[in-house]
Tab-separated table of C-alpha atoms in Angstrom:
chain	number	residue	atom	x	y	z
A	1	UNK	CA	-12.074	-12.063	-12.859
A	2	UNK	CA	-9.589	-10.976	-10.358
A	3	UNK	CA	-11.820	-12.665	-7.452
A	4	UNK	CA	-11.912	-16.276	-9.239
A	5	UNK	CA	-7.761	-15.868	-9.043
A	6	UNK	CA	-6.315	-18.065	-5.784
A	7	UNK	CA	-5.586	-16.342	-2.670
A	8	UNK	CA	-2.068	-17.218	-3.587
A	9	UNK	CA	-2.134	-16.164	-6.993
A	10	UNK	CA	-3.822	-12.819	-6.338
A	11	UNK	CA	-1.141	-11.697	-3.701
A	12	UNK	CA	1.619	-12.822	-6.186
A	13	UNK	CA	-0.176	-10.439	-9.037
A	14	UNK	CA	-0.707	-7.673	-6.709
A	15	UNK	CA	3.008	-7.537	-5.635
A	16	UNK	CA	4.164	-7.327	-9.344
A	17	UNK	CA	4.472	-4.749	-12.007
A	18	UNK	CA	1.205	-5.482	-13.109
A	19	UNK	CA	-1.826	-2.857	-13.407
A	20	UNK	CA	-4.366	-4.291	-11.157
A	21	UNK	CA	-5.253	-5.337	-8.203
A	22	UNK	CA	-4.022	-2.175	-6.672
A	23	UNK	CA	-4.844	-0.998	-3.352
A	24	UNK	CA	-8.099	-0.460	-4.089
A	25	UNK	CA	-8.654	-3.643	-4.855
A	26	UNK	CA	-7.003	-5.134	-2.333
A	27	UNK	CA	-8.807	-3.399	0.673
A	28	UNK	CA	-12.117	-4.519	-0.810
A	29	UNK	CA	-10.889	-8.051	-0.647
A	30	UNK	CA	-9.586	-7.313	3.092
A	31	UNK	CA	-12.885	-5.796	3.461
A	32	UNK	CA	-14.659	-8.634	2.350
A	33	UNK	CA	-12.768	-11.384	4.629
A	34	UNK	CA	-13.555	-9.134	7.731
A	35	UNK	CA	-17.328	-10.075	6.647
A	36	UNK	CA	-16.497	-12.914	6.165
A	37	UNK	CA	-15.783	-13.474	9.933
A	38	UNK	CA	-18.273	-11.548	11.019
A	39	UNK	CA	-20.619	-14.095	9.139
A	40	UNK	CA	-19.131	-17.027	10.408
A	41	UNK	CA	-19.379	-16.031	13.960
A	42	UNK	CA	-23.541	-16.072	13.096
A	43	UNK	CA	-23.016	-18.961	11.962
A	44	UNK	CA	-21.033	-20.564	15.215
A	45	UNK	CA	-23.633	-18.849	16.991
A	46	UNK	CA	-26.722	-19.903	15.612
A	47	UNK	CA	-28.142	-23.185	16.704
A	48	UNK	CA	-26.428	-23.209	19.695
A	49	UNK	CA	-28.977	-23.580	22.812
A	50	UNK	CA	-27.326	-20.502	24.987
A	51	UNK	CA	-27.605	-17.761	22.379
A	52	UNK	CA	-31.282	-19.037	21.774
A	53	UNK	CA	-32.616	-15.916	22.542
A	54	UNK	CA	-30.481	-14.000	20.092
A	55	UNK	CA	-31.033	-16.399	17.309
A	56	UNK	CA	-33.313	-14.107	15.268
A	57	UNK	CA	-31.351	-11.658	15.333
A	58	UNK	CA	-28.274	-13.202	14.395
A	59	UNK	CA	-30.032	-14.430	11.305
A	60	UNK	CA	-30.366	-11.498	10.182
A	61	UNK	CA	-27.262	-10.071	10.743
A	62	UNK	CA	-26.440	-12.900	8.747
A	63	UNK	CA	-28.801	-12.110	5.818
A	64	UNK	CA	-27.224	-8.409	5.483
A	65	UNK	CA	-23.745	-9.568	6.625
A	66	UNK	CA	-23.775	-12.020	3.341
A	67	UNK	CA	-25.287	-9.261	0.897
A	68	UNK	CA	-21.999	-6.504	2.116
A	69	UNK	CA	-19.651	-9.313	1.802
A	70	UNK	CA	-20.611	-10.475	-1.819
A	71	UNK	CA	-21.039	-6.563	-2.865
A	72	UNK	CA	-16.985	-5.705	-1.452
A	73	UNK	CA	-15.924	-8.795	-3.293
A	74	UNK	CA	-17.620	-7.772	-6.494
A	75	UNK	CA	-15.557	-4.235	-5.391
A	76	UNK	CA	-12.435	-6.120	-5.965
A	77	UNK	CA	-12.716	-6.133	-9.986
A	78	UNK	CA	-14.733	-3.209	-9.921
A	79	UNK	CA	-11.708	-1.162	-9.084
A	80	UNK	CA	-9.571	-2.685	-10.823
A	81	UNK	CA	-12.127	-1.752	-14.315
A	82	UNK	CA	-12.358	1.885	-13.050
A	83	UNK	CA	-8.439	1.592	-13.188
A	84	UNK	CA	-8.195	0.639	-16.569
A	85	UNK	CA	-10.393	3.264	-17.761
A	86	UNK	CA	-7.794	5.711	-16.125
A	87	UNK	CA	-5.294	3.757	-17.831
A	88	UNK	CA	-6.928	4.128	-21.179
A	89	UNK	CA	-7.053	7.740	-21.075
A	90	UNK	CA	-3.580	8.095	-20.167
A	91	UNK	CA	-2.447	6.553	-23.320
A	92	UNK	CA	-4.682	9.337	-25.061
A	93	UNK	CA	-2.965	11.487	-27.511
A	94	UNK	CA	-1.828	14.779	-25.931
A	95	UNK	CA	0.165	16.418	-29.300
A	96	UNK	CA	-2.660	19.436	-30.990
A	97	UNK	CA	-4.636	21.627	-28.196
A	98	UNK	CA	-7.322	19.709	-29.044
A	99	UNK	CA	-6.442	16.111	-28.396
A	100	UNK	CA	-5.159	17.693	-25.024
A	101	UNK	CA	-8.684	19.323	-25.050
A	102	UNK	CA	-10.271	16.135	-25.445
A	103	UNK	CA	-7.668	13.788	-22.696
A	104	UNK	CA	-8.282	16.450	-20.139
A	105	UNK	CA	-11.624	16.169	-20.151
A	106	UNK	CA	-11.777	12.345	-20.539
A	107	UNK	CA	-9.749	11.872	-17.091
A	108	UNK	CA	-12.053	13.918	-15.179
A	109	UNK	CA	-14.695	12.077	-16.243
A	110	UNK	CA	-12.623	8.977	-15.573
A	111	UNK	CA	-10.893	9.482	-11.849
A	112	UNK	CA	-14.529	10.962	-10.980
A	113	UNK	CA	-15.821	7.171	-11.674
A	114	UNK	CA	-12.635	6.145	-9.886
A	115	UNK	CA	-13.391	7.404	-6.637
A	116	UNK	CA	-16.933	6.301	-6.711
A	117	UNK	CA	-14.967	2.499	-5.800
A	118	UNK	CA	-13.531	3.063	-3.057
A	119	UNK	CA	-16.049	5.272	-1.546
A	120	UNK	CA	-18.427	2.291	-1.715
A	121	UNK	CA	-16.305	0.604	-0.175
A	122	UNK	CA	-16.145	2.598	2.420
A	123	UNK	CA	-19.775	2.976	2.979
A	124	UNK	CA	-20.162	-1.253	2.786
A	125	UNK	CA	-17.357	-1.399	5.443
A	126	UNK	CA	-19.249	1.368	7.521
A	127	UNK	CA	-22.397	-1.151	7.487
A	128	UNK	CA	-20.184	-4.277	7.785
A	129	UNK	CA	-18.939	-2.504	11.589
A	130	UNK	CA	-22.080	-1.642	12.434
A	131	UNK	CA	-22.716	-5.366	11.926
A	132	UNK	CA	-19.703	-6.781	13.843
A	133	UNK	CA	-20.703	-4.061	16.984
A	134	UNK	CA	-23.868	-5.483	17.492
A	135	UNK	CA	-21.932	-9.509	16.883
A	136	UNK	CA	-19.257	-8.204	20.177
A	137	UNK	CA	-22.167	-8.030	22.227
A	138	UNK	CA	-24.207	-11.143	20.953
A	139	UNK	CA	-22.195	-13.372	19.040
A	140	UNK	CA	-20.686	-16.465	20.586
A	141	UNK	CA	-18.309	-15.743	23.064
A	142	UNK	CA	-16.172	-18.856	21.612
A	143	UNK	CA	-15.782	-16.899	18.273
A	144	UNK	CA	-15.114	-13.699	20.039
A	145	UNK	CA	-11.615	-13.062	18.675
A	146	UNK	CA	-12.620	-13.436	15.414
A	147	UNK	CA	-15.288	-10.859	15.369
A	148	UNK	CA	-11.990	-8.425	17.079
A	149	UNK	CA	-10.335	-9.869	13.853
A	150	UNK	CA	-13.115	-8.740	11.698
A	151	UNK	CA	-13.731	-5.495	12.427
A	152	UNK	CA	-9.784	-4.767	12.504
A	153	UNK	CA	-9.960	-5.867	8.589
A	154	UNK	CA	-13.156	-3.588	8.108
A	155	UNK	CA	-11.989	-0.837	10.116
A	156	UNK	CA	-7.842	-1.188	7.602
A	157	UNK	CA	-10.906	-1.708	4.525
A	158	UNK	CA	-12.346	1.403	5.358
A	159	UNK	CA	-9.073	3.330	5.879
A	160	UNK	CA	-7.348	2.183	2.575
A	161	UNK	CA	-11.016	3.310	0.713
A	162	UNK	CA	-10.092	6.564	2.177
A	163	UNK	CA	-6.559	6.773	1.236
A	164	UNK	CA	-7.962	5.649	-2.771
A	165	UNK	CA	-10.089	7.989	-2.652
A	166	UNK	CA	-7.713	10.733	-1.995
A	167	UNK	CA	-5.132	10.138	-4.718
A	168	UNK	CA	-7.824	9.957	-7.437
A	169	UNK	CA	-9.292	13.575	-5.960
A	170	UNK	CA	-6.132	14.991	-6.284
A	171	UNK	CA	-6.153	15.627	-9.768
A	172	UNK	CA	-10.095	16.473	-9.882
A	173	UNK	CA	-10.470	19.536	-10.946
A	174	UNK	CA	-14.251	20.060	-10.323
A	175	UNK	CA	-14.294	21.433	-6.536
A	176	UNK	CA	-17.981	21.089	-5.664
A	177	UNK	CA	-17.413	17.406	-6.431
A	178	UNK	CA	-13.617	17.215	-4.273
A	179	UNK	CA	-15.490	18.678	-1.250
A	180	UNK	CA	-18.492	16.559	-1.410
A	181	UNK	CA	-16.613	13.313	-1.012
A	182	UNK	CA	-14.350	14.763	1.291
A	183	UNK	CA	-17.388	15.582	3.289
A	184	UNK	CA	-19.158	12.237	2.803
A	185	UNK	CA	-15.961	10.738	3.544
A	186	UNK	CA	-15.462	13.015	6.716
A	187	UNK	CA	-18.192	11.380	7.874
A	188	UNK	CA	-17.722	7.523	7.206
A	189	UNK	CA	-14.459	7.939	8.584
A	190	UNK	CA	-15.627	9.467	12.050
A	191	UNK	CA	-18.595	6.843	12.416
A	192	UNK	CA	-16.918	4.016	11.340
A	193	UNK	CA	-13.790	4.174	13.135
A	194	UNK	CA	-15.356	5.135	16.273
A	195	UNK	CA	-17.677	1.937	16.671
A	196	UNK	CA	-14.836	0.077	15.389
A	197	UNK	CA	-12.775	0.833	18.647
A	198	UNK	CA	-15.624	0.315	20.285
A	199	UNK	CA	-16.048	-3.159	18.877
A	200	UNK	CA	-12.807	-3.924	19.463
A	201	UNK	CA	-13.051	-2.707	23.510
A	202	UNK	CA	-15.751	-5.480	24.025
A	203	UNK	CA	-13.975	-8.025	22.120
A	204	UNK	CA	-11.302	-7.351	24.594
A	205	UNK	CA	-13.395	-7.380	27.726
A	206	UNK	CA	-14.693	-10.768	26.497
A	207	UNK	CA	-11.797	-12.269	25.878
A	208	UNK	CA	-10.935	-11.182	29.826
A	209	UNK	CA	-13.906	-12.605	30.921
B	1	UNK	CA	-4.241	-25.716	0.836
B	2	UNK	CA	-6.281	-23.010	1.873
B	3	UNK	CA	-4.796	-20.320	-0.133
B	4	UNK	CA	-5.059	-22.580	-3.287
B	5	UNK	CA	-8.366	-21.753	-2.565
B	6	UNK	CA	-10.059	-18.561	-5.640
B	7	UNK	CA	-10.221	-15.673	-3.452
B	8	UNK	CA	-13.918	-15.614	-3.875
B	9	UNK	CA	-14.168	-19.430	-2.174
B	10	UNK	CA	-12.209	-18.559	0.127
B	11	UNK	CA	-13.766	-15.491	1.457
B	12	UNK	CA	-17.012	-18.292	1.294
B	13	UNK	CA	-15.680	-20.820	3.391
B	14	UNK	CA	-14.430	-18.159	6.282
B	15	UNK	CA	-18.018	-17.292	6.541
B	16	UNK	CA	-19.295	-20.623	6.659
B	17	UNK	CA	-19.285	-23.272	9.940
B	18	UNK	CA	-16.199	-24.742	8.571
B	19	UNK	CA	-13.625	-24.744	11.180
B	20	UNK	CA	-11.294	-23.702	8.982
B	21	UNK	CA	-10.334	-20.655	7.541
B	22	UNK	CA	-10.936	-18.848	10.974
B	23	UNK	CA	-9.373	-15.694	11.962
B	24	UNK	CA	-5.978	-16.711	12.284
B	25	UNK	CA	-5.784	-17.779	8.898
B	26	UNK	CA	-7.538	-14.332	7.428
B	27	UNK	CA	-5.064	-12.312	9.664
B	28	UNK	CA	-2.179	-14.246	7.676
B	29	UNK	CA	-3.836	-13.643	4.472
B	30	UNK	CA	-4.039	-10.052	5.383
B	31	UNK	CA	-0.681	-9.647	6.110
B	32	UNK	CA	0.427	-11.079	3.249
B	33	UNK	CA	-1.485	-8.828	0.924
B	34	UNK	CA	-0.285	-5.657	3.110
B	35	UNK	CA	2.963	-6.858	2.309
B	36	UNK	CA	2.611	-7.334	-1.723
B	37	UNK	CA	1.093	-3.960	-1.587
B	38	UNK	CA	4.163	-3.057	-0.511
B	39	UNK	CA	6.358	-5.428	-2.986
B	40	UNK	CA	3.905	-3.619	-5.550
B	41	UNK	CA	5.018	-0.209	-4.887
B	42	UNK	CA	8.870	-1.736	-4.970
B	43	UNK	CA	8.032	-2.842	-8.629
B	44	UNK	CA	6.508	0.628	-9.375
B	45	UNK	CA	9.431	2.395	-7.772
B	46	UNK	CA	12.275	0.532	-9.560
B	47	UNK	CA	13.658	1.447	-13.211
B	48	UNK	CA	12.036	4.653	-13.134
B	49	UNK	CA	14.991	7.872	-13.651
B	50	UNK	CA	13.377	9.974	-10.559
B	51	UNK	CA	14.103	6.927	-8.142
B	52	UNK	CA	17.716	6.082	-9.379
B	53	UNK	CA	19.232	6.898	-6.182
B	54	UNK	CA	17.184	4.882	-3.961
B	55	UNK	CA	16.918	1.788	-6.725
B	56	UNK	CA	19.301	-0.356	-5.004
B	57	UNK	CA	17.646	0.110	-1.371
B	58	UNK	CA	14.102	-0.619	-2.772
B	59	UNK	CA	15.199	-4.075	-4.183
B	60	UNK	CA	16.724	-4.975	-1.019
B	61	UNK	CA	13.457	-4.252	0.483
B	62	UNK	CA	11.691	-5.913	-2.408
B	63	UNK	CA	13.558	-8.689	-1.450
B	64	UNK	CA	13.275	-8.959	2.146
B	65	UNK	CA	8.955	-8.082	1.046
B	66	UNK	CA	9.174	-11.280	-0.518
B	67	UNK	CA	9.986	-13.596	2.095
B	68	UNK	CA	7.914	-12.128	4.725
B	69	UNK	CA	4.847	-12.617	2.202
B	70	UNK	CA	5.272	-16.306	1.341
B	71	UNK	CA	5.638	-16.770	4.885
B	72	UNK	CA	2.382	-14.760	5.689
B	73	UNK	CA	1.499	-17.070	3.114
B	74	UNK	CA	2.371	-20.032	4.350
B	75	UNK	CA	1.043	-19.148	8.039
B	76	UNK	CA	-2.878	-19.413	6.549
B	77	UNK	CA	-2.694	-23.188	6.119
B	78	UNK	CA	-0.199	-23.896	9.167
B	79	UNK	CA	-2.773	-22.025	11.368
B	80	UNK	CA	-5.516	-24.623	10.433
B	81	UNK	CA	-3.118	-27.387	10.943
B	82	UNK	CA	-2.515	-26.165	14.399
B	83	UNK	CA	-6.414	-25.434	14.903
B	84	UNK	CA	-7.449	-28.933	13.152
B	85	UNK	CA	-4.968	-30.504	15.952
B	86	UNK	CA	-7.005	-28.651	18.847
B	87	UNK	CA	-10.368	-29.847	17.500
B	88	UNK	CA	-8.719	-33.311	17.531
B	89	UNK	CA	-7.973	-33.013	21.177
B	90	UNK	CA	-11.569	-32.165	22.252
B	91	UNK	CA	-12.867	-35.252	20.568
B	92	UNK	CA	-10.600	-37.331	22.813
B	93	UNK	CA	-12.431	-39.289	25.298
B	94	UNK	CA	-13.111	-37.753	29.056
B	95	UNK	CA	-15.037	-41.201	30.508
B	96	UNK	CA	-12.181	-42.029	33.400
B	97	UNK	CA	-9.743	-40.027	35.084
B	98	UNK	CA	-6.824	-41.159	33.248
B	99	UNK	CA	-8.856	-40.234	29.851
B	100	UNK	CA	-9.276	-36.604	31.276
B	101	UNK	CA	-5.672	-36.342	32.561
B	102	UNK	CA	-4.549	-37.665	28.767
B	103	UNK	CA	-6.789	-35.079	27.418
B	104	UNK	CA	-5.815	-31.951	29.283
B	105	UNK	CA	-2.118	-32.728	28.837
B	106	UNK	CA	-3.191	-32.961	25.052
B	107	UNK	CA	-4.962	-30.011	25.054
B	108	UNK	CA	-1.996	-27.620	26.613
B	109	UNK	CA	0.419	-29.130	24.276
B	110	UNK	CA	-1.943	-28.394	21.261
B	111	UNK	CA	-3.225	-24.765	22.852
B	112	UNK	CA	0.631	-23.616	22.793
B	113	UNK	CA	1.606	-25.052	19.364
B	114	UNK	CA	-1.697	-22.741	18.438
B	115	UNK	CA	-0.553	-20.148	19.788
B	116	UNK	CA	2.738	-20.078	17.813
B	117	UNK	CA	1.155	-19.404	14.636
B	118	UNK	CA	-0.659	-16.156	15.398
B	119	UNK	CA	2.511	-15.208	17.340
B	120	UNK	CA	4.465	-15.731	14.181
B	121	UNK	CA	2.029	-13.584	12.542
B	122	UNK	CA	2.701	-10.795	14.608
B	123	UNK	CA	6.604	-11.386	14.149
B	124	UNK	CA	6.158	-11.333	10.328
B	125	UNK	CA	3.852	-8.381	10.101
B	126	UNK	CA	6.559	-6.529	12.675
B	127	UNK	CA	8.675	-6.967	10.271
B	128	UNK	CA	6.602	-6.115	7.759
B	129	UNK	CA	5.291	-2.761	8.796
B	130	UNK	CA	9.275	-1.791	9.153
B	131	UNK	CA	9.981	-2.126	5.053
B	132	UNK	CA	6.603	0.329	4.503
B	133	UNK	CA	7.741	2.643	6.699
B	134	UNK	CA	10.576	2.707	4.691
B	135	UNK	CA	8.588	2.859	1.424
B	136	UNK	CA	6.515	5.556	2.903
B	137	UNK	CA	9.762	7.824	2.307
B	138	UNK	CA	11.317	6.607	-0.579
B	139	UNK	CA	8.578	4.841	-2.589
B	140	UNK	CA	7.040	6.126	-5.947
B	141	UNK	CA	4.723	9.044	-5.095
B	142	UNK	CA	2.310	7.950	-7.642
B	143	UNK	CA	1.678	4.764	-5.637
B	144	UNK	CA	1.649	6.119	-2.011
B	145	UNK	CA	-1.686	5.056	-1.434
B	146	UNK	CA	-0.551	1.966	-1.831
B	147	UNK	CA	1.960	1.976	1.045
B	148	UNK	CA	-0.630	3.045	3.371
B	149	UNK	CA	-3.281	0.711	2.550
B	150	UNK	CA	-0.829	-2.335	3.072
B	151	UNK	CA	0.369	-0.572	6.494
B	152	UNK	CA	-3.215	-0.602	7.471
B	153	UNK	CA	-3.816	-4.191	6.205
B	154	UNK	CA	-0.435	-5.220	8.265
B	155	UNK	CA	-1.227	-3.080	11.032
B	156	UNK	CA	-4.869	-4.981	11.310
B	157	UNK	CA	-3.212	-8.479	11.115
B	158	UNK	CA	-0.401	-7.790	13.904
B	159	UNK	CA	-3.488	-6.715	16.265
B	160	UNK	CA	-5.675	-9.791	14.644
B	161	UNK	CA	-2.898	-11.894	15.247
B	162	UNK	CA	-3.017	-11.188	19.215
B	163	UNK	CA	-6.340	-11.634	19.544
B	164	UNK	CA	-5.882	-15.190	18.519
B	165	UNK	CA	-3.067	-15.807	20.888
B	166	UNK	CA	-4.723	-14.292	23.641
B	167	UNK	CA	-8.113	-16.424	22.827
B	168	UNK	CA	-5.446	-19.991	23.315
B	169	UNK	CA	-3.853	-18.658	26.045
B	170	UNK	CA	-6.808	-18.294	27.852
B	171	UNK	CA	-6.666	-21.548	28.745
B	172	UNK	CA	-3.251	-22.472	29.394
B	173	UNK	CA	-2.279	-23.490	32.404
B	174	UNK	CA	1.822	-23.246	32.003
B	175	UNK	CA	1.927	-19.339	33.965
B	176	UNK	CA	5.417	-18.922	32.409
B	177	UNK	CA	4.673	-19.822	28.786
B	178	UNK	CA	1.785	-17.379	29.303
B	179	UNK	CA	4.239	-14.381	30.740
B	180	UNK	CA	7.165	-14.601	28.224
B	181	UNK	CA	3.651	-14.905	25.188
B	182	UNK	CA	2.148	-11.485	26.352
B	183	UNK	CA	5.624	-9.952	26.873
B	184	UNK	CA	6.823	-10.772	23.698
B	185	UNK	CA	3.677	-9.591	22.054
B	186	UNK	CA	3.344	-6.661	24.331
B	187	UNK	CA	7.006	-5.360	22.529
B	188	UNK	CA	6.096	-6.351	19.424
B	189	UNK	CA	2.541	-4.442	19.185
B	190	UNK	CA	4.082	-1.351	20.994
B	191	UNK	CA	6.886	-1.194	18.323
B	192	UNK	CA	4.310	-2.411	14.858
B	193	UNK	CA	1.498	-0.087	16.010
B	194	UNK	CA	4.174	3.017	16.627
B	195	UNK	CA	5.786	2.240	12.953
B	196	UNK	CA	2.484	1.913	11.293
B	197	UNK	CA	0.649	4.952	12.445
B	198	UNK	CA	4.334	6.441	11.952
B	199	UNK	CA	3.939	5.291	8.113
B	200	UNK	CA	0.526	6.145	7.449
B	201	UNK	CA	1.196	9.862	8.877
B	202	UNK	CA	3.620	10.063	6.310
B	203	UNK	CA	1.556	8.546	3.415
B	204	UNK	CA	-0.929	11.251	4.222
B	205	UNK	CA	1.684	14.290	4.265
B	206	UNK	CA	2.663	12.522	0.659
B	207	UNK	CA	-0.974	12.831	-0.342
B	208	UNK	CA	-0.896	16.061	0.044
B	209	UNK	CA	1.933	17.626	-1.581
């Protein structure tokens, strides 16, 4: 598993030649480390006599906080599966009508399961913002920087999903499918990066203050 | 070392109470897999008859991609040196007057040696953000998703990385050392931000065509 690989090791792979991680990949990993942070700030925050009254709250932040970052990490090899099965059909004979016949239909079947990756992660980072707005407000004021930190990896996580998405729809030919991610996508995008700049606004005015 | 660490403990530990990883150390990691998704698309963009032209120019980029990520690298454990040195301080006694004085004259030397890893951060993903925007034109079309997603992961560590030098110099008391800090970063975000959106605007006219 790509995920088991060391942090130095999996950079090293991704730069080369080799077929996966890939983008994809990569921003669920990025997405993953901005939950990461978002975690750990419960964590600095909880237990600590001043945010007493948030505690509860916090803990459950927490308790989703852990369940998006474990499901972008799983992401990570995910994509890079989804990848391979593109791969595979690639290598398809294209030489009688038929076998063309037969590849054609085989890659639309496997860029459609392509772009369901990185659309999840795009709706997992959507949820992981929503997580780190509400941490800007309540979480530590200590840790502060590292919930602006956070959300700047969710918010490039949610982005490169996007930008994944897009090359596989390219060559989609099925158009009622195309415009229903571009719609659902549409949508992430607009939510998601606007209480991400909002997150980061308060981070800011914290760090002022 | 930290980024000896499987990507999947790693990613664990951020999110724990540990002191270390925090978010320095995840903006470096970011950066440095911006920047192999850029190496990546180097690799992809080399040997291949459409790209003949440009072959030379991508392996000097490749090359230049290289150093920038082992240093991004290499930044993950040196910022929890720098922030192991800080906690260090703040266990130093404060009893007497001449403890306190020792202490706070600790604590400013450690605050600015903090600060220059997440300004070296910045420097490295400034430089960083230059070689995609590069890629962005000349790069394999088949992997321009990939530029943009390591812009965005590059772009999201140069602003990460400010947030932890603004946290430190919070509370440093040396007014100069605090000027020439948010003037240097003030050049260097105005520049990277400028030169990523640049790149990703191009990545999505790319997309397109």
């Amino acid at each position: 598993m790509l995920i088991e690989k060391s942090c130095k090791e999996f950079v090293e792979v991704l730069a080369s030649k080799e077929p996966v991680p890939g983008g994809g990949g990569a921003a669920a990993l990025v997405g993953a480390i901005g939950m990461a942070l978002g975690n750990m700030v419960g964590n600095l925050t909880v237990g600590k006599e001043k945010y007493k009254d948030v505690e509860e709250e916090v803990k459950g932040i927490m308790e989703e906080a852990t369940v998006l970052q474990e499901r972008l990490l799983a992401l990570v090899d995910r994509d890079a599966e989804c990848f391979k099965e593109v791969a595979e059909v690639y290598k398809m004979p294209k030489g009688t009508e038929s076998e063309k016949k037969a590849r054609d239909e085989a890659m639309q079947v496997a860029l459609k399961r392509a772009c369901t990756v990185p659309l999840d992660i795009m709706k997992n980072t959507g949820e992981a913002i929503r997580l780190q707005r509400r941490l800007a407000d309540i979480g530590s004021k200590l840790a502060i920087s590292d919930v602006g930190v956070g959300v700047l990896c969710l918010k490039a996580a949610l982005l490169g999903g996007k930008l994944n998405v897009d090359i596989n729809l390219k060559d989609i030919k099925d158009e009622e499918f195309v415009k229903k991610c571009q719609q659902e996508m549409d949508l992430l995008i607009k939510h998601g990066v606007e209480v991400a700049d909002e997150t980061i606004s308060i981070v800011e005015q914290r760090l002022k203050n």
